[in-house]
Structure formats: structure tokens, C-alpha cells
PDB file of C-alpha atoms in Angstrom:
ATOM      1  CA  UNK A  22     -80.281 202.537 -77.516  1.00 65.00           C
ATOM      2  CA  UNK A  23     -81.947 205.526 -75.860  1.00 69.00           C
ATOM      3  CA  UNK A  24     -81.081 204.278 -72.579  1.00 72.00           C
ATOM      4  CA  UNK A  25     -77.244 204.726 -73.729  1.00 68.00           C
ATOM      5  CA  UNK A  26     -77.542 207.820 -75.326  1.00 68.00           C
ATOM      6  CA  UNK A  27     -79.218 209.265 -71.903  1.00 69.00           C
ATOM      7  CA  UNK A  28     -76.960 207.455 -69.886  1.00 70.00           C
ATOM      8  CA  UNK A  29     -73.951 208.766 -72.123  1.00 69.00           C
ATOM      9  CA  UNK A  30     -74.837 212.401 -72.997  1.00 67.00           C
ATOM     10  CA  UNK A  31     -74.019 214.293 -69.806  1.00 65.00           C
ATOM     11  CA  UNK A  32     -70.343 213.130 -70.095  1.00 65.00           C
ATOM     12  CA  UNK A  33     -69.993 214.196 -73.135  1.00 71.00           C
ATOM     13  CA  UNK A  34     -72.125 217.740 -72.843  1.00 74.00           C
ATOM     14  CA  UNK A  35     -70.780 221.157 -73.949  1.00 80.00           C
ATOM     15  CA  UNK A  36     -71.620 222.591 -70.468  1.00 77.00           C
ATOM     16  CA  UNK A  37     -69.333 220.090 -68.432  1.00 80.00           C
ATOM     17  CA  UNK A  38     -66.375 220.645 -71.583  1.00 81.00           C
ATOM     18  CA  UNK A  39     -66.731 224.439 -70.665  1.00 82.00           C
ATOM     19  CA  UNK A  40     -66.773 223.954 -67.205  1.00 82.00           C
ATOM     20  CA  UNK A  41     -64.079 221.421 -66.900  1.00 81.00           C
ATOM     21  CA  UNK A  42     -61.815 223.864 -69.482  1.00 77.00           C
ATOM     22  CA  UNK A  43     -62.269 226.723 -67.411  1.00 82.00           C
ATOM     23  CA  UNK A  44     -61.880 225.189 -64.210  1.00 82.00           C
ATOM     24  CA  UNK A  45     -58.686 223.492 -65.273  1.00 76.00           C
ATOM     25  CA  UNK A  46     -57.015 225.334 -67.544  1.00 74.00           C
ATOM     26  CA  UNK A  47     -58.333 228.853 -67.930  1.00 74.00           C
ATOM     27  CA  UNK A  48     -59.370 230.362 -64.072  1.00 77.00           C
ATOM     28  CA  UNK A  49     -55.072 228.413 -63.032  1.00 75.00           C
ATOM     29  CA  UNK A  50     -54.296 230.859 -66.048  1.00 73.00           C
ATOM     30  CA  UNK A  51     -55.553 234.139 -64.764  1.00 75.00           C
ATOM     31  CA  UNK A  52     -54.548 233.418 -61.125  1.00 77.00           C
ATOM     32  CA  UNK A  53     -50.743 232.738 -62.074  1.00 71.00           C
ATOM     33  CA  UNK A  54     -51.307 235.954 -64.545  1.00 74.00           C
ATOM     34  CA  UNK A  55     -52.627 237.959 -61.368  1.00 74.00           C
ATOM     35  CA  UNK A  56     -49.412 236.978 -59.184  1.00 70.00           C
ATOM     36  CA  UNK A  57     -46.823 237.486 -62.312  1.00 70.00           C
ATOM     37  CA  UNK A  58     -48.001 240.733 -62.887  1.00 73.00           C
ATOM     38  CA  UNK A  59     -47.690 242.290 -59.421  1.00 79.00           C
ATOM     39  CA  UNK A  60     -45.172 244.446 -58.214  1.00 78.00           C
ATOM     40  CA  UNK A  61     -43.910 245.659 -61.549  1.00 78.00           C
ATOM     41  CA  UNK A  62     -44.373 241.831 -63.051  1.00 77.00           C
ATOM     42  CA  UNK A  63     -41.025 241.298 -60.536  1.00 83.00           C
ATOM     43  CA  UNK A  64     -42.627 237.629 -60.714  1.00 83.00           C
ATOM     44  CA  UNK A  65     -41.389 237.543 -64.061  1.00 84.00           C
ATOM     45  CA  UNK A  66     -37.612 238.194 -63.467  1.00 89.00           C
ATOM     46  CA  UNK A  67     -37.560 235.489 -61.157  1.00 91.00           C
ATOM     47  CA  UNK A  68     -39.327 232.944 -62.903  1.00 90.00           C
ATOM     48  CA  UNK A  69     -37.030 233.746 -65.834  1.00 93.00           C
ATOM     49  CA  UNK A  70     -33.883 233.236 -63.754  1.00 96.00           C
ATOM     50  CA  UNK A  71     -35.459 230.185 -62.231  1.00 96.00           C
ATOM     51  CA  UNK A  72     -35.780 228.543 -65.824  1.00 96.00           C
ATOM     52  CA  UNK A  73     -32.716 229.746 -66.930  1.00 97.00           C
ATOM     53  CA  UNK A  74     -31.035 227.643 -64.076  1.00 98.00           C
ATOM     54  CA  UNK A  75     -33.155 224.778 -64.448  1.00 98.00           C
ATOM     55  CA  UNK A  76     -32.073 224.630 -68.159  1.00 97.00           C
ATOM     56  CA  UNK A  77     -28.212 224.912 -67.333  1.00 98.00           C
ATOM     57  CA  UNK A  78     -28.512 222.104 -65.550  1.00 98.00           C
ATOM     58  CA  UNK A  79     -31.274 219.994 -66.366  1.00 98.00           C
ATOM     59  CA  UNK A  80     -28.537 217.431 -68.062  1.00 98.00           C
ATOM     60  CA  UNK A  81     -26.585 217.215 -65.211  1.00 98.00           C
ATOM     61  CA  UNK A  82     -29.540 215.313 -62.985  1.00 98.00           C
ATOM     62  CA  UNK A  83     -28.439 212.004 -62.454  1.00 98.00           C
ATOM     63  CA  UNK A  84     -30.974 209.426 -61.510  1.00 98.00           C
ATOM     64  CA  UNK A  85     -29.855 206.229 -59.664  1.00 97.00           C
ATOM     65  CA  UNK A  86     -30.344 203.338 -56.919  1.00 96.00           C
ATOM     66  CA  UNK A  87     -34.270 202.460 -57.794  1.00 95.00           C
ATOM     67  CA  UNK A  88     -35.312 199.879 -55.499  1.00 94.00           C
ATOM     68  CA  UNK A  89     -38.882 198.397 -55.321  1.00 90.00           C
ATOM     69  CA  UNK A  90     -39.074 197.241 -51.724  1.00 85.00           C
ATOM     70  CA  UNK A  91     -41.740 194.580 -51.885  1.00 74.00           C
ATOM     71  CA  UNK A  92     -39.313 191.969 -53.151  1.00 68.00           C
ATOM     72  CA  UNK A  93     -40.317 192.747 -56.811  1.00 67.00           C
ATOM     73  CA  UNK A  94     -43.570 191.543 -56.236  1.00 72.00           C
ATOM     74  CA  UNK A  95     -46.901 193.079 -57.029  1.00 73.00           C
ATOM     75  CA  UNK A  96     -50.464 192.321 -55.464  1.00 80.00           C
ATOM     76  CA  UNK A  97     -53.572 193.261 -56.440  1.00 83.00           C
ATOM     77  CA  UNK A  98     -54.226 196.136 -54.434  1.00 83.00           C
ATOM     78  CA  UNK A  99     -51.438 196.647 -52.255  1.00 87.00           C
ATOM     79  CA  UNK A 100     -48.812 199.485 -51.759  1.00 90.00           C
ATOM     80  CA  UNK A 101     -45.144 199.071 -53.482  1.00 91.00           C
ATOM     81  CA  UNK A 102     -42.335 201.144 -51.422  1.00 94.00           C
ATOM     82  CA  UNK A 103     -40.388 203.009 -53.828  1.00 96.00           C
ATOM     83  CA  UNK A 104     -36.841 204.266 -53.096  1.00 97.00           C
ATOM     84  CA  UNK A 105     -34.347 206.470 -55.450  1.00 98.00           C
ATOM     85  CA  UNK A 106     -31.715 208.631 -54.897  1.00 98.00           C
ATOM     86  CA  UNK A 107     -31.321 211.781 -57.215  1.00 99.00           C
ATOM     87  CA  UNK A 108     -28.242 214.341 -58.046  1.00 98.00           C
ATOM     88  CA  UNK A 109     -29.945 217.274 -58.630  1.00 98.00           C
ATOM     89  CA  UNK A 110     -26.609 219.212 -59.564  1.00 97.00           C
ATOM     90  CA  UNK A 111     -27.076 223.131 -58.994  1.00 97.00           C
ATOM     91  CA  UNK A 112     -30.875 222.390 -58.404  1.00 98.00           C
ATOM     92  CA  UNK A 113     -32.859 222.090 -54.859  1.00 98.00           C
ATOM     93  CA  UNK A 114     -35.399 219.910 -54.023  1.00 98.00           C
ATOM     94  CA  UNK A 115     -37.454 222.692 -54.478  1.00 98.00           C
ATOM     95  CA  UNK A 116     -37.415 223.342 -58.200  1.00 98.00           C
ATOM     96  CA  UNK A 117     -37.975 219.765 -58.936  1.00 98.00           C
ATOM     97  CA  UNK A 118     -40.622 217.016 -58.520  1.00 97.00           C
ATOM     98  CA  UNK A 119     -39.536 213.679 -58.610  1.00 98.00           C
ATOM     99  CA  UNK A 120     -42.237 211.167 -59.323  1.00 98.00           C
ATOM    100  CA  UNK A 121     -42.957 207.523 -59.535  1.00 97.00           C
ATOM    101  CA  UNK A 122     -44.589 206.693 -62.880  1.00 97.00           C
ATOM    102  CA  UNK A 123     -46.094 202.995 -63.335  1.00 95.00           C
ATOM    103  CA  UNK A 124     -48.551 201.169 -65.023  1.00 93.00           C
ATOM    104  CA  UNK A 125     -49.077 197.892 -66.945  1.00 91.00           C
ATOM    105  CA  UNK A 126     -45.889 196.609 -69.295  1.00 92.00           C
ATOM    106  CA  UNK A 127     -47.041 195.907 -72.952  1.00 93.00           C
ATOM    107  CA  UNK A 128     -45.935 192.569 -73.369  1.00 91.00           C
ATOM    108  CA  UNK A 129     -44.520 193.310 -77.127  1.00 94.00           C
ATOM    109  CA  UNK A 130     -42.977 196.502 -76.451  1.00 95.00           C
ATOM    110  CA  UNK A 131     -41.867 196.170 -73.212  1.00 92.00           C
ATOM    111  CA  UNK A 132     -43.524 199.831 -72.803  1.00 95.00           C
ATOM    112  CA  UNK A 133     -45.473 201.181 -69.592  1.00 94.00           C
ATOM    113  CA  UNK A 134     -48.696 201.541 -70.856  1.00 94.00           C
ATOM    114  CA  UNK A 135     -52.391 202.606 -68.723  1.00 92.00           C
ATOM    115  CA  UNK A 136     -49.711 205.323 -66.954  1.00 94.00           C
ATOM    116  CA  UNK A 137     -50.484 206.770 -63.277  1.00 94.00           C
ATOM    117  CA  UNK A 138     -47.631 208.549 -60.964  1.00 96.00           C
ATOM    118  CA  UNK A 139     -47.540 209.467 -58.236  1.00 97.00           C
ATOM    119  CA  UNK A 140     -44.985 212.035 -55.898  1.00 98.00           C
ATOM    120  CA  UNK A 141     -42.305 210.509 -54.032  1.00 98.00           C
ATOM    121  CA  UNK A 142     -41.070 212.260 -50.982  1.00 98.00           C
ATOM    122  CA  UNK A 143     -37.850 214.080 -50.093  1.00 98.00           C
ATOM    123  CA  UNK A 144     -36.453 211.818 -47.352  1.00 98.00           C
ATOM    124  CA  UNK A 145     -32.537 212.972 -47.064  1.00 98.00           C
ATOM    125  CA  UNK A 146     -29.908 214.147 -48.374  1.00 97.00           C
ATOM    126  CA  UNK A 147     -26.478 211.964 -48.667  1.00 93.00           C
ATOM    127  CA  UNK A 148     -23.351 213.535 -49.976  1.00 92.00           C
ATOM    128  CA  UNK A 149     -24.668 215.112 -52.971  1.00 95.00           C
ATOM    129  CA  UNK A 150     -27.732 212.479 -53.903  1.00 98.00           C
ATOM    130  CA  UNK A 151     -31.244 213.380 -52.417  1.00 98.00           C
ATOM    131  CA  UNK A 152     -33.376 210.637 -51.000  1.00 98.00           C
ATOM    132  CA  UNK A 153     -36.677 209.939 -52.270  1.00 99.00           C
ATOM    133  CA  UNK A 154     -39.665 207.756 -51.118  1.00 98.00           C
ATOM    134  CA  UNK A 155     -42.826 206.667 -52.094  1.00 97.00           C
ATOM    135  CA  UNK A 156     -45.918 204.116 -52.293  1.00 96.00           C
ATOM    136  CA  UNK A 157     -48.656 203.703 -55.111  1.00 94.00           C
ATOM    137  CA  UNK A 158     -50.892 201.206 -55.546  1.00 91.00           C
ATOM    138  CA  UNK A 159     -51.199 197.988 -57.797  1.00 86.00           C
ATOM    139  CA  UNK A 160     -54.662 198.624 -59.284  1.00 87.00           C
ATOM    140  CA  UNK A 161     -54.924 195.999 -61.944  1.00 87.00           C
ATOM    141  CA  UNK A 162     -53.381 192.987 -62.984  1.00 87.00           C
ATOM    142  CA  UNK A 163     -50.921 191.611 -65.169  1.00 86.00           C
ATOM    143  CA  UNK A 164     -47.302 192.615 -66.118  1.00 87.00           C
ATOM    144  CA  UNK A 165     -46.410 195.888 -63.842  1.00 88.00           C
ATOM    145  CA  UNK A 166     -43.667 197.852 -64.083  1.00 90.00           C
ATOM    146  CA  UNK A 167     -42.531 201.511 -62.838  1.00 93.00           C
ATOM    147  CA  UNK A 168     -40.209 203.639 -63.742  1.00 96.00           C
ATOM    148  CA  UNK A 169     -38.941 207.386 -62.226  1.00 98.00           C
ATOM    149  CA  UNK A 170     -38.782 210.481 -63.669  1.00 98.00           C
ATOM    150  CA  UNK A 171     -37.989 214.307 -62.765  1.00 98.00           C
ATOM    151  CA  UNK A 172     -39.671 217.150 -63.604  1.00 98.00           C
ATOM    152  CA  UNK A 173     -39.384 220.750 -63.370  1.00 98.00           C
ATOM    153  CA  UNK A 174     -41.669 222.447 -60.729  1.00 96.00           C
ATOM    154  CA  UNK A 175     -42.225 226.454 -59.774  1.00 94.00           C
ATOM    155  CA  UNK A 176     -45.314 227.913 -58.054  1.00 89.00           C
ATOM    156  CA  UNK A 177     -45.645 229.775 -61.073  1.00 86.00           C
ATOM    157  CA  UNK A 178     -45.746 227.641 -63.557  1.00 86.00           C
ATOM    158  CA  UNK A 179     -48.723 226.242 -64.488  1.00 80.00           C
ATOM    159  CA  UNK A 180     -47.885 222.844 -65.471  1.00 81.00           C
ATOM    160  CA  UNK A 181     -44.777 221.009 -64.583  1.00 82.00           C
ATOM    161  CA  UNK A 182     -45.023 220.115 -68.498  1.00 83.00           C
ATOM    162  CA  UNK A 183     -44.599 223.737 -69.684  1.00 85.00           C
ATOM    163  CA  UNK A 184     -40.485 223.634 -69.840  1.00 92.00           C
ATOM    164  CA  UNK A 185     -41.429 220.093 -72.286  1.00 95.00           C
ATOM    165  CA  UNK A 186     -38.852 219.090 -69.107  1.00 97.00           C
ATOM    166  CA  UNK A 187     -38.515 215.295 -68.500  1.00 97.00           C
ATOM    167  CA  UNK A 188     -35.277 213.708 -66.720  1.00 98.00           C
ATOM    168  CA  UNK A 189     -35.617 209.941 -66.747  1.00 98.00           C
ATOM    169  CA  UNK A 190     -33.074 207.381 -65.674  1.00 96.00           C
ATOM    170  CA  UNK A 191     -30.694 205.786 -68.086  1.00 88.00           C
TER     171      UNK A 191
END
């Protein structure tokens, strides 16, 4: 028992919580705060007109072609090519990030659960669908699945989570 609490203790320690909070969270805070407020918080303007276009036409993104290129088959440990093509409406590449998001499939809810992502790439663009491709890694076994989603994404922002932003396929 001793052994576990010594063993256990430093990951659970109010030093590494404070550290890890204000490495995170806080010291990103006061950075993007430093480059809002410059030149007469100008920063500010922009970033509002930025989210004021991504909300105008966030419902217009259009998600489509996924394509698993390993033959819909998963091994331990290997890479799975990922492939989608997104409409992005008014929107450019650059005020988006379009992700792969997989895990393990719950085999009673058919749900991803035990979630990673990872970035896709821009490859092309093709009339007016953008070209995206990735890899990630099978890292367990089991039922795996993957799905894509979009998300909002601006130097300036924080967190691509901060708009509460998600575009998934239908």
C-alpha cells in the first residue's frame, strides 16, 4: 500500500496541477491577450469579423467522399490513409481545421469511444471541394471506426473549441 501511494502521489500533486494549469491554459491566455491588445486592440476587430464570417457560414460546410484507403481494414499498429473532400462555402482553408477523429466503436452504441484525432492535410482544391489527407495509427484492438469533423481555427483563438464550433458529416 505505501508503495502505491508513493508511486501514485506525484501524479496527482498540487505542484504538477499548478504547473500543468498554467502552462496550458493560463501563460496561452496572456500571450493571445498580449497580441489582441496591440495596436489599439486592432486584433480584436479582426478576430470579430473573422467569427462573424465563420458563423454565417458555418452551416453551409458540406462534408463528403470519406474513403479509408487500406481496404477497410485495420492492423494493429499500422497507418490508415484517410481521404475527404470538404465545401468550405465562403471559408478558406485557413480558418478551418479539418481533422480525422477515431477510436474504438462501442459495440452497443455503435459510438466512437477512447477518441484520438489527428490533422488531415490540405491536398487540392477541385471545383469548389478542398482535398484533404491524412494517416493515424491503429493503437489498440477491436472494433475501429473514424469519423471527420471541422473545426474553426484562428491564431488567436485559443482553442479551436472556443466558438462550441463542430461541423461533422451527415
Amino acid at each position: 500500500m505505501k508503495c502505491s501511494i508513493r508511486s501514485i502521489t506525484p501524479m496527482f500533486s498540487t505542484h504538477r496541477m499548478v504547473k500543468e494549469y498554467a502552462t496550458k491554459y493560463y501563460f496561452n491566455a496572456l500571450e493571445k491577450n498580449k497580441l489582441l491588445l496591440q495596436n489599439n486592440a486592432q486584433s480584436v476587430v479582426e478576430l470579430n469579423k473573422w467569427k462573424s464570417k465563420i458563423y454565417a457560414n458555418w452551416d453551409k460546410i458540406i462534408i463528403k467522399d470519406i474513403e479509408m484507403k487500406n481496404d477497410h481494414e485495420a492492423w494493429l499498429g499500422k497507418p490508415i490513409e484517410v481521404n475527404v473532400k470538404v465545401n468550405l462555402a465562403e471559408l478558406s482553408p485557413d480558418d478551418v481545421v479539418v481533422q480525422a477523429y477515431y477510436g474504438s466503436v462501442d459495440v452497443h452504441t455503435n459510438e466512437l469511444i477512447d477518441t484520438q484525432y489527428t490533422n488531415l492535410n490540405l491536398i487540392r482544391k477541385d471545383d469548389d471541394f478542398y482535398l484533404y489527407n491524412g494517416t493515424y495509427i491503429c493503437e489498440t484492438t477491436g472494433k475501429q471506426g473514424f469519423t471527420i469533423r471541422v473545426l474553426p481555427n484562428h491564431p488567436l483563438m485559443i482553442r479551436s473549441s472556443d466558438l462550441y464550433l463542430c461541423k461533422w458529416p451527415n
